[in-house]
Amino acid sequence: MSRYVLILLFVAVWLAVTGSVTPANIFFGLIVSGLALGLIRHQIPGGASHRLRPVRVLSLLLLFFKELALSAWKVAVMVTRRKLDVQPGIFAYPLRLTTDFQITLLANLITLTPGTLSVDVSDDKKTLYVHAIDCSNIEAAKNDIRNGFEKKIMEAFQG
């Protein structure tokens, strides 16, 4: 996938997140996306050591929007209940991802999903620490990450 296609993907996400499709917002998204990709150009998959699958990237993007909607709904329902019955906490998630790009992408997808926040990555890059608004079932949360975002990232960005 070329840099230009990634810029267009980033702009599409930007427009979806901001909810504003104006010429000024499109231009701003293009500028910010281009600058961001310029800053991380050495970490972008697509070189000789990486295989990028555009259809899988689209699948990851669709999963993100699905999880964004579901998580937003769950958090909205949770906070509108008369009695707020949650068990917030931090759990250690064992990573299968290996590259900085993949780990950063996973951490950001988790953080952008309501109810969860990536807190830290261990020095050996084998563990991601995640804060969740409800840690009543940590194994289910780990399975959701493993079978969702992490799996899709591995499929889309194989090293």
Short mmCIF file of C-alpha atoms in Angstrom, two decimals:
data_model
loop_
_atom_site.label_atom_id
_atom_site.label_comp_id
_atom_site.label_asym_id
_atom_site.label_seq_id
_atom_site.Cartn_x
_atom_site.Cartn_y
_atom_site.Cartn_z
CA MET A 1 0.00 0.00 0.00
CA SER A 2 1.47 3.31 -0.99
CA ARG A 3 1.91 6.28 1.26
CA TYR A 4 -0.84 8.11 -0.62
CA VAL A 5 -3.37 5.36 0.03
CA LEU A 6 -2.48 5.48 3.74
CA ILE A 7 -2.96 9.25 3.73
CA LEU A 8 -6.39 8.81 2.16
CA LEU A 9 -7.28 6.16 4.75
CA PHE A 10 -6.19 8.48 7.56
CA VAL A 11 -8.21 11.34 6.05
CA ALA A 12 -11.29 9.08 5.83
CA VAL A 13 -10.89 8.18 9.51
CA TRP A 14 -10.36 11.85 10.37
CA LEU A 15 -13.55 12.86 8.55
CA ALA A 16 -15.52 10.08 10.24
CA VAL A 17 -14.24 11.00 13.69
CA THR A 18 -14.82 14.74 13.29
CA GLY A 19 -18.14 14.28 11.49
CA SER A 20 -17.35 17.19 9.19
CA VAL A 21 -16.80 16.76 5.46
CA THR A 22 -15.88 20.28 4.41
CA PRO A 23 -13.11 21.31 2.01
CA ALA A 24 -11.21 22.93 4.89
CA ASN A 25 -11.46 19.79 7.04
CA ILE A 26 -10.39 17.55 4.14
CA PHE A 27 -7.41 19.83 3.49
CA PHE A 28 -6.51 19.86 7.18
CA GLY A 29 -6.78 16.05 7.31
CA LEU A 30 -4.48 15.75 4.28
CA ILE A 31 -1.87 18.03 5.82
CA VAL A 32 -1.90 16.36 9.25
CA SER A 33 -1.91 12.85 7.75
CA GLY A 34 1.00 13.67 5.46
CA LEU A 35 3.00 15.16 8.31
CA ALA A 36 2.21 12.25 10.64
CA LEU A 37 3.24 9.68 8.06
CA GLY A 38 6.38 11.68 7.33
CA LEU A 39 7.34 11.50 10.99
CA ILE A 40 6.90 7.72 11.19
CA ARG A 41 7.96 6.82 7.64
CA HIS A 42 10.62 4.39 8.87
CA GLN A 43 8.08 2.41 10.88
CA ILE A 44 5.42 2.12 8.18
CA PRO A 45 5.02 -1.43 6.90
CA GLY A 46 5.46 -1.96 3.21
CA GLY A 47 9.19 -2.27 2.92
CA ALA A 48 11.06 -5.43 2.01
CA SER A 49 10.52 -6.93 5.46
CA HIS A 50 6.76 -6.36 5.59
CA ARG A 51 3.70 -7.51 3.70
CA LEU A 52 0.68 -5.27 3.71
CA ARG A 53 -2.76 -6.53 2.76
CA PRO A 54 -5.11 -3.66 1.81
CA VAL A 55 -8.31 -5.74 2.13
CA ARG A 56 -7.22 -6.80 5.62
CA VAL A 57 -6.49 -3.16 6.52
CA LEU A 58 -10.04 -2.31 5.48
CA SER A 59 -11.30 -5.22 7.59
CA LEU A 60 -9.37 -3.82 10.59
CA LEU A 61 -10.87 -0.39 9.96
CA LEU A 62 -14.39 -1.83 9.84
CA LEU A 63 -13.76 -3.79 13.05
CA PHE A 64 -12.60 -0.57 14.72
CA PHE A 65 -15.79 1.27 13.77
CA LYS A 66 -17.91 -1.68 14.94
CA GLU A 67 -16.07 -1.84 18.29
CA LEU A 68 -16.27 1.94 18.61
CA ALA A 69 -20.05 1.86 18.24
CA LEU A 70 -20.54 -1.17 20.52
CA SER A 71 -18.25 0.19 23.24
CA ALA A 72 -19.85 3.63 23.12
CA TRP A 73 -23.26 2.00 23.54
CA LYS A 74 -22.09 -0.19 26.45
CA VAL A 75 -20.50 2.75 28.26
CA ALA A 76 -23.58 4.93 27.67
CA VAL A 77 -25.86 2.22 29.09
CA MET A 78 -23.48 1.65 32.00
CA VAL A 79 -23.31 5.28 33.09
CA THR A 80 -27.05 5.91 32.74
CA ARG A 81 -28.02 3.15 35.16
CA ARG A 82 -29.25 4.19 38.56
CA LYS A 83 -26.50 2.21 40.27
CA LEU A 84 -23.07 2.33 38.68
CA ASP A 85 -21.84 -1.22 39.20
CA VAL A 86 -18.36 -1.37 37.68
CA GLN A 87 -15.00 -2.73 38.72
CA PRO A 88 -12.39 -0.49 37.08
CA GLY A 89 -8.83 -1.74 36.98
CA ILE A 90 -5.66 -2.37 35.05
CA PHE A 91 -4.74 -5.72 33.55
CA ALA A 92 -1.64 -7.05 31.79
CA TYR A 93 -2.26 -8.17 28.22
CA PRO A 94 0.40 -10.54 26.76
CA LEU A 95 1.31 -9.31 23.28
CA ARG A 96 1.77 -11.51 20.23
CA LEU A 97 2.65 -8.48 18.09
CA THR A 98 6.34 -7.78 17.60
CA THR A 99 6.94 -4.50 15.75
CA ASP A 100 6.69 -1.04 17.26
CA PHE A 101 4.19 -0.07 14.56
CA GLN A 102 1.88 -2.99 15.35
CA ILE A 103 2.07 -2.48 19.12
CA THR A 104 1.45 1.26 18.76
CA LEU A 105 -1.51 0.63 16.47
CA LEU A 106 -3.04 -1.84 18.95
CA ALA A 107 -2.48 0.53 21.87
CA ASN A 108 -4.13 3.39 19.98
CA LEU A 109 -7.11 1.31 18.85
CA ILE A 110 -7.67 0.22 22.46
CA THR A 111 -7.39 3.80 23.70
CA LEU A 112 -9.79 5.11 21.05
CA THR A 113 -12.40 2.55 22.10
CA PRO A 114 -14.62 3.91 24.92
CA GLY A 115 -14.15 2.20 28.26
CA THR A 116 -10.52 1.17 27.72
CA LEU A 117 -7.18 2.93 27.81
CA SER A 118 -3.69 1.69 27.01
CA VAL A 119 -1.51 2.63 29.95
CA ASP A 120 1.99 1.31 29.20
CA VAL A 121 4.06 -1.25 27.32
CA SER A 122 6.65 -3.29 29.17
CA ASP A 123 10.32 -2.64 28.35
CA ASP A 124 10.61 -6.02 26.63
CA LYS A 125 7.51 -5.21 24.48
CA LYS A 126 5.79 -8.41 25.54
CA THR A 127 3.04 -6.92 27.73
CA LEU A 128 0.54 -4.12 27.23
CA TYR A 129 -1.10 -2.70 30.33
CA VAL A 130 -4.73 -1.76 29.76
CA HIS A 131 -7.11 0.15 32.02
CA ALA A 132 -10.74 -0.89 31.65
CA ILE A 133 -13.82 0.72 33.12
CA ASP A 134 -15.05 -2.75 34.06
CA CYS A 135 -12.61 -5.54 34.88
CA SER A 136 -15.21 -7.97 36.19
CA ASN A 137 -14.16 -10.45 33.47
CA ILE A 138 -10.52 -9.86 32.55
CA GLU A 139 -10.17 -13.07 30.53
CA ALA A 140 -13.08 -12.03 28.30
CA ALA A 141 -11.46 -8.62 27.76
CA LYS A 142 -8.16 -10.29 26.84
CA ASN A 143 -9.94 -12.65 24.44
CA ASP A 144 -11.73 -9.72 22.82
CA ILE A 145 -8.41 -7.98 22.17
CA ARG A 146 -6.67 -11.19 21.05
CA ASN A 147 -9.42 -12.30 18.67
CA GLY A 148 -10.29 -8.78 17.53
CA PHE A 149 -7.79 -5.98 17.10
CA GLU A 150 -4.61 -8.01 17.58
CA LYS A 151 -5.66 -10.73 15.14
CA LYS A 152 -6.70 -8.18 12.50
CA ILE A 153 -3.44 -6.24 12.91
CA MET A 154 -1.44 -9.44 12.46
CA GLU A 155 -3.43 -10.28 9.33
CA ALA A 156 -3.10 -6.79 7.84
CA PHE A 157 0.54 -6.06 8.68
CA GLN A 158 2.60 -9.24 8.47
CA GLY A 159 6.30 -8.86 9.06
#
